[in-house]
Coordinates of N, CA and C in Angstrom, one line a residue:
M1055 N 164.1 102.8 129.9 CA 162.8 103.5 130.0 C 162.5 104.2 128.7
Y1056 N 163.5 104.8 128.1 CA 163.2 105.4 126.8 C 162.8 104.4 125.7
Y1057 N 163.5 103.3 125.7 CA 163.1 102.3 124.6 C 161.7 101.7 124.9
S1058 N 161.4 101.6 126.2 CA 160.0 101.1 126.5 C 158.9 102.0 126.0
A1059 N 159.2 103.3 126.1 CA 158.2 104.3 125.6 C 158.1 104.3 124.1
V1060 N 159.3 104.2 123.5 CA 159.3 104.1 122.0 C 158.6 102.9 121.5
L1061 N 158.8 101.7 122.2 CA 158.1 100.5 121.8 C 156.6 100.6 122.0
A1062 N 156.2 101.2 123.1 CA 154.8 101.4 123.4 C 154.1 102.3 122.3
N1063 N 154.9 103.3 121.9 CA 154.3 104.2 120.8 C 154.2 103.4 119.5
I1064 N 155.2 102.6 119.2 CA 155.1 101.8 118.0 C 153.9 100.8 118.0
I1065 N 153.7 100.2 119.2 CA 152.6 99.2 119.4 C 151.3 99.9 119.2
N1066 N 151.2 101.1 119.9 CA 150.0 101.9 119.8 C 149.7 102.3 118.4
G1067 N 150.8 102.7 117.6 CA 150.6 103.1 116.3 C 150.1 101.9 115.4
D1068 N 150.7 100.7 115.6 CA 150.3 99.5 114.9 C 148.8 99.2 115.2
Q1069 N 148.4 99.3 116.4 CA 147.0 99.0 116.8 C 146.1 100.0 116.1
M1070 N 146.5 101.2 116.1 CA 145.7 102.2 115.4 C 145.5 102.0 114.0
L1071 N 146.6 101.6 113.3 CA 146.6 101.3 111.9 C 145.7 100.0 111.6
I1072 N 145.8 99.0 112.5 CA 145.0 97.8 112.4 C 143.5 98.2 112.5
T1073 N 143.2 99.1 113.5 CA 141.8 99.5 113.7 C 141.3 100.2 112.5
I1074 N 142.1 101.1 111.9 CA 141.7 101.8 110.7 C 141.4 100.9 109.6
I1075 N 142.3 99.9 109.3 CA 142.1 99.0 108.2 C 140.9 98.1 108.4
R1076 N 140.7 97.6 109.7 CA 139.5 96.8 110.0 C 138.2 97.6 109.8
T1077 N 138.2 98.9 110.2 CA 137.1 99.7 110.1 C 136.7 100.0 108.6
V1078 N 137.7 100.2 107.8 CA 137.5 100.4 106.4 C 136.9 99.2 105.7
I1079 N 137.5 98.0 106.0 CA 137.0 96.8 105.5 C 135.6 96.5 105.9
L1080 N 135.3 96.6 107.2 CA 133.9 96.4 107.7 C 132.9 97.4 107.1
Y1081 N 133.4 98.6 106.9 CA 132.5 99.6 106.3 C 132.1 99.2 104.9
I1082 N 133.1 98.8 104.1 CA 132.8 98.4 102.7 C 131.9 97.2 102.7
F1083 N 132.2 96.2 103.6 CA 131.3 95.0 103.7 C 129.9 95.3 104.1
V1084 N 129.7 96.2 105.1 CA 128.3 96.6 105.5 C 127.6 97.3 104.4
V1085 N 128.3 98.2 103.7 CA 127.6 98.9 102.6 C 127.2 97.8 101.5
I1086 N 128.0 96.9 101.2 CA 127.6 95.8 100.2 C 126.5 95.0 100.8
A1087 N 126.5 94.7 102.1 CA 125.4 93.9 102.7 C 124.1 94.6 102.6
V1088 N 124.1 95.9 103.0 CA 122.9 96.7 102.9 C 122.4 96.9 101.5
R1089 N 123.3 97.0 100.6 CA 123.0 97.1 99.1 C 122.3 95.9 98.6
L1090 N 122.7 94.7 99.1 CA 122.1 93.5 98.7 C 120.6 93.4 99.1
M1091 N 120.3 94.1 100.2 CA 118.9 94.0 100.7 C 118.0 94.9 100.0
G1092 N 118.5 95.8 99.1 CA 117.7 96.6 98.2 C 117.8 98.1 98.5
K1093 N 117.3 98.9 97.6 CA 117.4 100.4 97.7 C 116.2 100.9 98.5
R1094 N 116.4 101.2 99.7 CA 115.3 101.8 100.6 C 115.9 102.9 101.4
Q1095 N 115.1 103.9 101.6 CA 115.4 105.0 102.6 C 115.0 104.4 103.9
L1096 N 115.6 105.0 105.0 CA 115.3 104.5 106.3 C 113.9 104.6 106.6
S1097 N 113.2 105.7 106.2 CA 111.8 105.9 106.5 C 110.9 104.9 105.7
D1098 N 111.4 104.2 104.7 CA 110.6 103.3 103.9 C 110.8 101.8 104.3
L1099 N 111.7 101.6 105.3 CA 112.0 100.2 105.7 C 110.8 99.6 106.4
Q1100 N 110.6 98.3 106.1 CA 109.6 97.5 106.8 C 110.2 97.1 108.1
P1101 N 109.4 96.7 109.1 CA 109.9 96.3 110.4 C 111.1 95.3 110.4
S1102 N 110.9 94.2 109.5 CA 112.0 93.3 109.5 C 113.3 93.8 108.9
E1103 N 113.2 94.7 107.9 CA 114.4 95.4 107.3 C 115.0 96.3 108.3
L1104 N 114.2 97.0 109.1 CA 114.8 98.0 110.1 C 115.5 97.2 111.2
V1105 N 115.0 96.1 111.6 CA 115.6 95.3 112.7 C 116.9 94.7 112.2
V1106 N 117.0 94.2 110.9 CA 118.2 93.7 110.4 C 119.3 94.8 110.2
T1107 N 118.8 96.0 109.8 CA 119.8 97.1 109.6 C 120.4 97.5 110.9
L1108 N 119.6 97.6 112.0 CA 120.1 97.9 113.3 C 121.0 96.8 113.9
L1109 N 120.7 95.6 113.6 CA 121.5 94.5 114.1 C 122.9 94.5 113.4
I1110 N 122.9 94.7 112.1 CA 124.1 94.8 111.3 C 125.0 95.9 111.8
A1111 N 124.4 97.0 112.1 CA 125.2 98.1 112.7 C 125.9 97.8 114.0
D1112 N 125.1 97.1 114.9 CA 125.7 96.7 116.2 C 126.7 95.6 116.1
I1113 N 126.5 94.6 115.2 CA 127.4 93.5 115.0 C 128.7 94.0 114.4
A1114 N 128.6 94.9 113.4 CA 129.8 95.4 112.8 C 130.7 96.3 113.7
S1115 N 130.1 96.9 114.7 CA 130.8 97.8 115.6 C 131.7 97.0 116.6
I1116 N 131.4 95.7 116.8 CA 132.2 95.0 117.8 C 133.6 94.8 117.3
P1117 N 133.8 94.2 116.1 CA 135.2 94.1 115.7 C 136.0 95.4 115.5
M1118 N 135.2 96.5 115.2 CA 135.9 97.8 115.1 C 136.4 98.3 116.4
E1119 N 135.7 98.1 117.5 CA 136.1 98.6 118.8 C 137.1 97.7 119.5
N1120 N 137.0 96.4 119.2 CA 137.9 95.5 119.9 C 138.8 94.7 118.8
T1121 N 140.0 95.1 118.7 CA 140.9 94.5 117.7 C 141.2 93.0 118.0
D1122 N 141.0 92.6 119.3 CA 141.2 91.2 119.7 C 140.1 90.3 119.1
T1123 N 139.0 90.9 118.7 CA 137.9 90.1 118.2 C 138.1 89.8 116.7
P1124 N 138.0 88.5 116.3 CA 138.2 88.2 114.9 C 137.2 88.9 114.0
M1125 N 137.6 89.3 112.9 CA 136.7 90.0 111.9 C 135.6 89.1 111.5
L1126 N 135.8 87.8 111.5 CA 134.8 86.9 111.0 C 133.6 86.9 112.0
S1127 N 133.8 87.3 113.3 CA 132.7 87.4 114.2 C 131.8 88.5 113.9
G1128 N 132.2 89.4 113.0 CA 131.3 90.4 112.5 C 130.8 90.1 111.2
I1129 N 131.6 89.5 110.3 CA 131.2 89.2 108.9 C 130.2 88.1 108.8
I1130 N 130.5 87.0 109.6 CA 129.6 85.8 109.4 C 128.2 86.1 109.9
P1131 N 128.0 86.7 111.1 CA 126.6 87.0 111.5 C 125.9 88.0 110.6
T1132 N 126.7 88.9 110.0 CA 126.1 89.9 109.0 C 125.6 89.1 107.8
L1133 N 126.4 88.2 107.3 CA 126.0 87.4 106.1 C 124.7 86.6 106.4
I1134 N 124.7 86.0 107.7 CA 123.5 85.2 108.0 C 122.2 86.1 108.1
L1135 N 122.4 87.3 108.6 CA 121.2 88.3 108.7 C 120.8 88.7 107.3
V1136 N 121.7 89.0 106.4 CA 121.4 89.4 105.1 C 120.7 88.2 104.4
A1137 N 121.2 87.0 104.5 CA 120.6 85.8 103.9 C 119.1 85.6 104.5
C1138 N 119.0 85.8 105.8 CA 117.6 85.7 106.4 C 116.7 86.7 105.8
E1139 N 117.2 88.0 105.7 CA 116.3 89.0 105.2 C 115.9 88.8 103.8
I1140 N 116.8 88.3 102.9 CA 116.5 88.0 101.5 C 115.5 86.9 101.4
T1141 N 115.7 85.9 102.3 CA 114.8 84.7 102.3 C 113.4 85.2 102.7
V1142 N 113.3 86.0 103.8 CA 112.0 86.5 104.2 C 111.4 87.3 103.2
S1143 N 112.1 88.2 102.4 CA 111.6 89.0 101.4 C 111.0 88.2 100.3
V1144 N 111.7 87.1 99.9 CA 111.2 86.2 98.8 C 109.9 85.5 99.3
I1145 N 109.9 85.1 100.5 CA 108.7 84.4 101.1 C 107.5 85.4 101.1
M1146 N 107.8 86.7 101.5 CA 106.7 87.7 101.5 C 106.2 88.0 100.1
M1147 N 107.0 87.9 99.1 CA 106.5 88.1 97.7 C 105.6 87.0 97.3
K1148 N 105.7 85.8 97.8 CA 105.0 84.7 97.4 C 103.8 84.4 98.3
N1149 N 103.8 84.9 99.5 CA 102.8 84.5 100.5 C 102.3 85.8 101.2
S1150 N 101.1 86.3 100.9 CA 100.6 87.5 101.4 C 100.3 87.4 102.9
R1151 N 99.9 86.2 103.4 CA 99.6 86.0 104.8 C 100.9 86.2 105.6
F1152 N 102.0 85.6 105.1 CA 103.3 85.8 105.8 C 103.7 87.2 105.8
R1153 N 103.5 87.9 104.7 CA 103.9 89.3 104.6 C 103.1 90.1 105.6
N1154 N 101.8 89.9 105.7 CA 100.9 90.6 106.7 C 101.4 90.4 108.1
A1155 N 101.8 89.1 108.4 CA 102.2 88.8 109.7 C 103.5 89.5 110.1
V1156 N 104.4 89.7 109.1 CA 105.7 90.3 109.4 C 105.6 91.8 109.3
C1157 N 104.9 92.3 108.3 CA 104.9 93.8 108.1 C 103.6 94.5 108.5
G1158 N 102.6 93.7 108.8 CA 101.3 94.3 109.1 C 100.5 94.6 107.9
V1159 N 99.4 95.3 108.0 CA 98.6 95.7 106.9 C 98.3 97.2 107.0
P1160 N 98.0 97.8 105.9 CA 97.6 99.3 105.9 C 96.3 99.4 106.7
V1161 N 96.2 100.6 107.4 CA 95.1 100.8 108.3 C 94.4 102.1 107.9
V1162 N 93.1 102.1 107.6 CA 92.3 103.3 107.2 C 92.0 104.0 108.5
V1163 N 92.4 105.3 108.6 CA 92.1 106.1 109.8 C 91.1 107.2 109.5
I1164 N 90.9 107.5 108.2 CA 89.8 108.4 107.8 C 89.1 107.8 106.6
E1165 N 87.8 107.6 106.7 CA 87.0 107.0 105.7 C 85.7 107.9 105.4
N1166 N 85.6 108.3 104.1 CA 84.4 109.1 103.7 C 84.4 110.4 104.6
G1167 N 85.6 110.9 104.9 CA 85.7 112.2 105.7 C 85.5 112.0 107.1
E1168 N 85.3 110.8 107.6 CA 85.1 110.5 109.0 C 86.3 109.9 109.7
I1169 N 86.8 110.5 110.8 CA 87.9 109.9 111.5 C 87.5 108.6 112.3
L1170 N 88.2 107.6 112.1 CA 88.0 106.3 112.7 C 88.8 106.2 114.0
R1171 N 88.2 106.6 115.1 CA 89.0 106.7 116.4 C 89.4 105.3 116.8
K1172 N 88.7 104.3 116.6 CA 89.0 103.0 117.0 C 90.3 102.6 116.3
Q1173 N 90.5 102.9 115.0 CA 91.7 102.5 114.3 C 92.9 103.3 114.8
M1174 N 92.6 104.6 115.1 CA 93.7 105.4 115.6 C 94.2 104.9 117.0
R1175 N 93.2 104.5 117.8 CA 93.7 103.9 119.1 C 94.5 102.7 118.9
K1176 N 94.1 101.9 117.9 CA 94.8 100.7 117.6 C 96.2 101.0 117.2
L1177 N 96.5 102.1 116.5 CA 97.8 102.5 116.1 C 98.5 103.3 117.2
R1178 N 97.8 103.7 118.3 CA 98.3 104.6 119.3 C 98.7 105.9 118.6
M1179 N 97.9 106.4 117.7 CA 98.1 107.6 117.0 C 97.2 108.7 117.5
T1180 N 97.7 109.8 117.9 CA 96.9 111.0 118.4 C 96.5 111.8 117.2
T1181 N 95.5 112.7 117.5 CA 95.0 113.6 116.4 C 96.2 114.6 116.0
E1182 N 97.0 114.9 117.0 CA 98.2 115.8 116.7 C 99.1 115.1 115.7
D1183 N 99.4 113.8 116.0 CA 100.2 113.0 115.0 C 99.6 113.0 113.6
L1184 N 98.3 112.8 113.6 CA 97.6 112.7 112.3 C 97.7 114.1 111.6
C1185 N 97.5 115.1 112.3 CA 97.5 116.5 111.6 C 98.9 116.8 111.2
I1186 N 100.0 116.5 111.9 CA 101.3 116.7 111.5 C 101.7 116.0 110.2
Q1187 N 101.3 114.7 110.2 CA 101.6 114.0 108.9 C 100.8 114.4 107.8
L1188 N 99.6 114.9 108.0 CA 98.7 115.4 106.9 C 99.4 116.7 106.4
R1189 N 99.9 117.6 107.2 CA 100.5 118.8 106.8 C 101.8 118.5 106.0
Q1190 N 102.5 117.4 106.3 CA 103.6 117.0 105.6 C 103.3 116.5 104.2
Q1191 N 102.0 116.1 104.0 CA 101.5 115.7 102.7 C 100.9 116.8 102.0
G1192 N 100.9 118.0 102.6 CA 100.4 119.2 101.9 C 98.9 119.5 102.2
V1193 N 98.4 118.8 103.1 CA 96.9 118.9 103.5 C 96.9 119.6 104.9
F1194 N 96.4 120.9 104.9 CA 96.4 121.6 106.1 C 95.0 121.7 106.8
S1195 N 94.0 121.1 106.2 CA 92.7 121.0 106.9 C 92.2 119.6 106.9
I1196 N 92.0 119.0 108.1 CA 91.6 117.6 108.2 C 90.2 117.4 107.5
G1197 N 89.4 118.5 107.4 CA 88.1 118.5 106.8 C 88.2 118.3 105.3
D1198 N 89.3 118.5 104.7 CA 89.5 118.3 103.2 C 89.7 116.8 102.9
V1199 N 90.0 116.0 103.9 CA 90.4 114.6 103.6 C 89.2 113.7 103.4
D1200 N 89.2 112.9 102.3 CA 88.2 111.9 102.1 C 88.6 110.6 102.6
Y1201 N 89.8 110.1 102.3 CA 90.4 108.9 102.8 C 91.8 109.1 103.3
C1202 N 92.2 108.5 104.3 CA 93.6 108.5 104.8 C 94.0 107.1 105.3
I1203 N 95.1 106.7 104.8 CA 95.5 105.3 105.1 C 96.9 105.3 105.7
V1204 N 97.2 104.7 106.8 CA 98.5 104.5 107.3 C 99.1 103.3 106.7
E1205 N 100.2 103.4 105.9 CA 100.8 102.3 105.3 C 101.7 101.5 106.3
T1206 N 102.2 100.4 105.8 CA 102.9 99.5 106.7 C 104.3 100.1 107.1
N1207 N 104.8 101.1 106.4 CA 106.0 101.8 106.8 C 105.8 103.0 107.6
G1208 N 104.5 103.3 108.0 CA 104.2 104.4 108.8 C 103.8 105.6 108.1
R1209 N 104.0 105.7 106.8 CA 103.6 106.9 106.1 C 102.1 106.9 105.7
L1210 N 101.6 108.2 105.4 CA 100.2 108.3 105.1 C 100.0 108.4 103.6
S1211 N 98.9 107.8 103.2 CA 98.4 108.0 101.8 C 97.1 108.7 102.0
V1212 N 97.0 109.8 101.3 CA 95.9 110.7 101.5 C 95.1 111.0 100.2
L1213 N 93.8 110.9 100.2 CA 92.9 111.3 99.1 C 92.0 112.4 99.6
V1214 N 92.2 113.6 99.0 CA 91.3 114.7 99.4 C 90.0 114.6 98.7
K1215 N 89.0 115.3 99.3 CA 87.7 115.3 98.7 C 87.7 115.8 97.3
P1216 N 86.8 115.3 96.4 CA 86.8 115.7 95.0 C 86.8 117.2 94.8
E1217 N 85.9 117.9 95.6 CA 85.8 119.4 95.4 C 87.0 120.1 95.9
K1218 N 87.9 119.5 96.6 CA 89.1 120.1 97.1 C 90.4 119.8 96.2
Q1219 N 90.2 118.9 95.2 CA 91.3 118.5 94.4 C 91.5 119.6 93.3
N1220 N 92.8 119.7 92.9 CA 93.1 120.6 91.8 C 92.7 120.0 90.5
P1221 N 92.1 120.8 89.6 CA 91.7 120.3 88.3 C 92.9 119.9 87.5
T1222 N 92.8 118.8 86.8 CA 93.9 118.3 85.9 C 93.7 118.8 84.5
A1223 N 94.7 118.6 83.7 CA 94.6 119.0 82.3 C 93.5 118.3 81.6
E1224 N 93.3 117.0 82.0 CA 92.2 116.2 81.4 C 90.9 116.8 81.7
D1225 N 90.7 117.3 83.0 CA 89.5 117.9 83.4 C 89.1 119.1 82.6
M1226 N 90.2 119.9 82.2 CA 90.0 121.1 81.5 C 90.2 120.9 80.0
N1227 N 90.3 119.7 79.5 CA 90.4 119.4 78.1 C 91.6 120.1 77.4
I1228 N 92.7 120.1 78.2 CA 93.9 120.7 77.7 C 94.9 119.6 77.3
E1229 N 95.5 119.6 76.1 CA 96.5 118.7 75.8 C 97.9 119.2 76.1
I1230 N 98.7 118.4 76.8 CA 100.0 118.8 77.2 C 101.0 117.9 76.6
A1231 N 102.0 118.4 76.0 CA 103.0 117.6 75.3 C 103.8 116.8 76.4
D1232 N 104.1 115.5 76.0 CA 104.9 114.7 76.9 C 106.4 114.9 76.7
T1233 N 107.0 115.6 77.6 CA 108.5 115.9 77.4 C 109.4 114.8 78.1
G1234 N 108.7 113.9 78.8 CA 109.5 112.9 79.5 C 110.2 113.5 80.7
I1235 N 111.3 112.9 81.0 CA 112.1 113.3 82.2 C 113.3 114.2 81.8
D1236 N 113.5 115.3 82.5 CA 114.7 116.1 82.3 C 115.8 115.4 83.0
A1237 N 116.5 114.5 82.3 CA 117.6 113.7 83.0 C 118.9 114.5 83.0
V1238 N 119.7 114.3 84.0 CA 121.0 114.9 84.1 C 121.9 114.1 83.3
V1239 N 122.2 114.5 82.0 CA 123.1 113.7 81.1 C 124.6 114.1 81.3
I1240 N 124.9 115.2 81.9 CA 126.3 115.6 82.2 C 126.3 116.1 83.6
N1241 N 127.2 115.6 84.4 CA 127.3 116.1 85.8 C 128.8 116.3 86.1
D1242 N 129.2 117.5 86.3 CA 130.6 117.9 86.7 C 131.5 117.4 85.6
G1243 N 131.2 117.7 84.4 CA 132.1 117.4 83.2 C 132.1 115.9 82.8
E1244 N 131.2 115.1 83.3 CA 131.2 113.7 83.0 C 129.8 113.2 82.4
Y1245 N 129.8 112.4 81.4 CA 128.6 111.9 80.8 C 128.0 110.8 81.7
H1246 N 126.6 110.8 81.7 CA 125.9 109.7 82.5 C 125.2 108.9 81.4
E1247 N 125.7 107.7 81.2 CA 125.2 106.8 80.2 C 123.7 106.4 80.5
A1248 N 123.4 106.1 81.7 CA 122.0 105.7 82.0 C 121.0 106.8 81.7
S1249 N 121.4 108.1 82.1 CA 120.5 109.2 81.8 C 120.4 109.5 80.3
M1250 N 121.4 109.2 79.6 CA 121.4 109.5 78.1 C 120.4 108.5 77.5
R1251 N 120.4 107.2 78.0 CA 119.5 106.2 77.5 C 118.0 106.6 77.8
L1252 N 117.9 107.2 79.0 CA 116.5 107.6 79.5 C 116.0 108.7 78.7
S1253 N 116.8 109.6 78.2 CA 116.3 110.7 77.4 C 116.5 110.6 75.9
N1254 N 116.9 109.4 75.5 CA 117.0 109.1 74.1 C 118.0 110.0 73.4
T1255 N 119.2 110.0 73.9 CA 120.3 110.8 73.3 C 121.6 110.1 73.4
N1256 N 122.6 110.7 72.9 CA 124.0 110.0 72.9 C 125.0 111.1 73.0
K1257 N 126.3 110.7 73.1 CA 127.4 111.6 73.2 C 127.6 112.5 72.0
K1258 N 127.3 111.9 70.8 CA 127.5 112.7 69.6 C 126.5 113.9 69.6
E1259 N 125.3 113.6 69.9 CA 124.3 114.7 69.9 C 124.6 115.7 71.0
L1260 N 125.0 115.3 72.1 CA 125.3 116.2 73.2 C 126.6 117.1 72.9
N1261 N 127.5 116.4 72.2 CA 128.7 117.2 71.8 C 128.4 118.3 70.8
N1262 N 127.4 117.9 69.9 CA 127.0 119.0 68.9 C 126.3 120.1 69.6
I1263 N 125.5 119.8 70.7 CA 124.8 120.9 71.4 C 125.9 121.8 72.1
L1264 N 126.9 121.1 72.8 CA 127.9 121.9 73.5 C 128.7 122.7 72.5
K1265 N 129.0 122.2 71.3 CA 129.7 122.9 70.3 C 128.9 124.1 69.9
K1266 N 127.6 124.0 69.7 CA 126.7 125.0 69.2 C 126.7 126.2 70.3
N1267 N 126.8 125.8 71.5 CA 126.8 126.8 72.6 C 128.2 127.2 73.1
N1268 N 129.2 126.8 72.3 CA 130.6 127.2 72.5 C 131.0 126.9 74.0
T1269 N 130.7 125.6 74.3 CA 130.9 125.1 75.7 C 131.7 123.8 75.6
K1270 N 132.7 123.7 76.4 CA 133.5 122.5 76.5 C 132.9 121.6 77.6
L1271 N 133.1 120.3 77.4 CA 132.6 119.3 78.3 C 133.1 119.6 79.7
K1272 N 134.4 119.8 79.9 CA 134.9 120.0 81.2 C 134.4 121.3 81.9
D1273 N 133.8 122.2 81.2 CA 133.2 123.4 81.8 C 131.8 123.3 82.2
V1274 N 131.2 122.1 82.0 CA 129.7 121.9 82.3 C 129.6 121.4 83.7
F1275 N 128.8 122.1 84.5 CA 128.5 121.6 85.9 C 127.4 120.6 85.8
I1276 N 126.2 121.0 85.2 CA 125.1 120.2 85.0 C 124.5 120.5 83.7
M1277 N 124.1 119.4 83.0 CA 123.3 119.6 81.7 C 122.1 118.6 81.8
T1278 N 120.9 119.1 81.6 CA 119.7 118.3 81.6 C 119.2 118.2 80.1
Y1279 N 118.5 117.1 79.8 CA 118.0 116.9 78.5 C 116.8 116.0 78.5
N1280 N 115.8 116.3 77.7 CA 114.6 115.4 77.6 C 114.4 114.9 76.2
K1281 N 113.5 114.0 76.1 CA 113.3 113.3 74.8 C 112.8 114.2 73.7
N1282 N 112.3 115.4 74.0 CA 111.9 116.4 73.0 C 113.0 117.3 72.5
G1283 N 114.2 117.0 73.0 CA 115.4 117.8 72.6 C 115.6 119.0 73.4
E1284 N 114.8 119.3 74.4 CA 115.0 120.5 75.2 C 116.1 120.2 76.3
Y1285 N 116.9 121.2 76.4 CA 118.1 121.1 77.3 C 118.4 122.3 78.1
N1286 N 119.1 122.1 79.2 CA 119.6 123.3 80.0 C 121.0 123.0 80.4
I1287 N 121.9 124.0 80.2 CA 123.3 123.9 80.5 C 123.6 124.9 81.6
I1288 N 124.2 124.3 82.7 CA 124.7 125.2 83.8 C 126.2 125.0 83.9
K1289 N 126.9 126.1 83.6 CA 128.4 126.0 83.6 C 129.0 126.1 85.0
K1290 N 130.2 125.6 85.1 CA 130.9 125.8 86.4 C 131.3 127.2 86.6
D1291 N 131.4 127.6 87.9 CA 131.8 129.0 88.2 C 133.3 129.2 87.8

């Protein structure tokens, strides 16, 4: 009886280890698969991309939950889905009609300040839904809107009336120096090569700045830099 219990514990431990290993492998594989489909946030996914993402999640969970199921039963369907999505994406780039059929087309719901109720009924969008999304775009009065378009990913593109727009530097004949992007060139004591290229700098120049500020690389939490040579250093606590 004692040996049976010990054997059962060993078997259960082995199954748990196998489950953990399979889960890690499938996790890495799914991350790579989603990465192949492109960089998109969930809210930016087109309908076909969202469907593929949900299917991949369901398919990958089957081999994780059931160790008797071969891992290939999760890997092969995922590869097929990714291949289909990439193929569909390529076709959509070349054929606008096909893209419109799969993703739909943008719908104008406010035109020249007038709400198009027919278009809103077509989208099954209520005025409350419209006002909520307008507020999320920083527009708190529907009367300020000149044009409003519902994009294929469900987000709103809003153009407020000219008299409600903030004046730009060009409108006021003010020249503003182009500083470029304040890129994070050092993060947690490590250089970021891509950010250095973006801000036209290099390690030697950054080292000189750190030396001038009596700061060591390992003590830097964040350092930003732009192409005009302006920088900001935040040290670690």
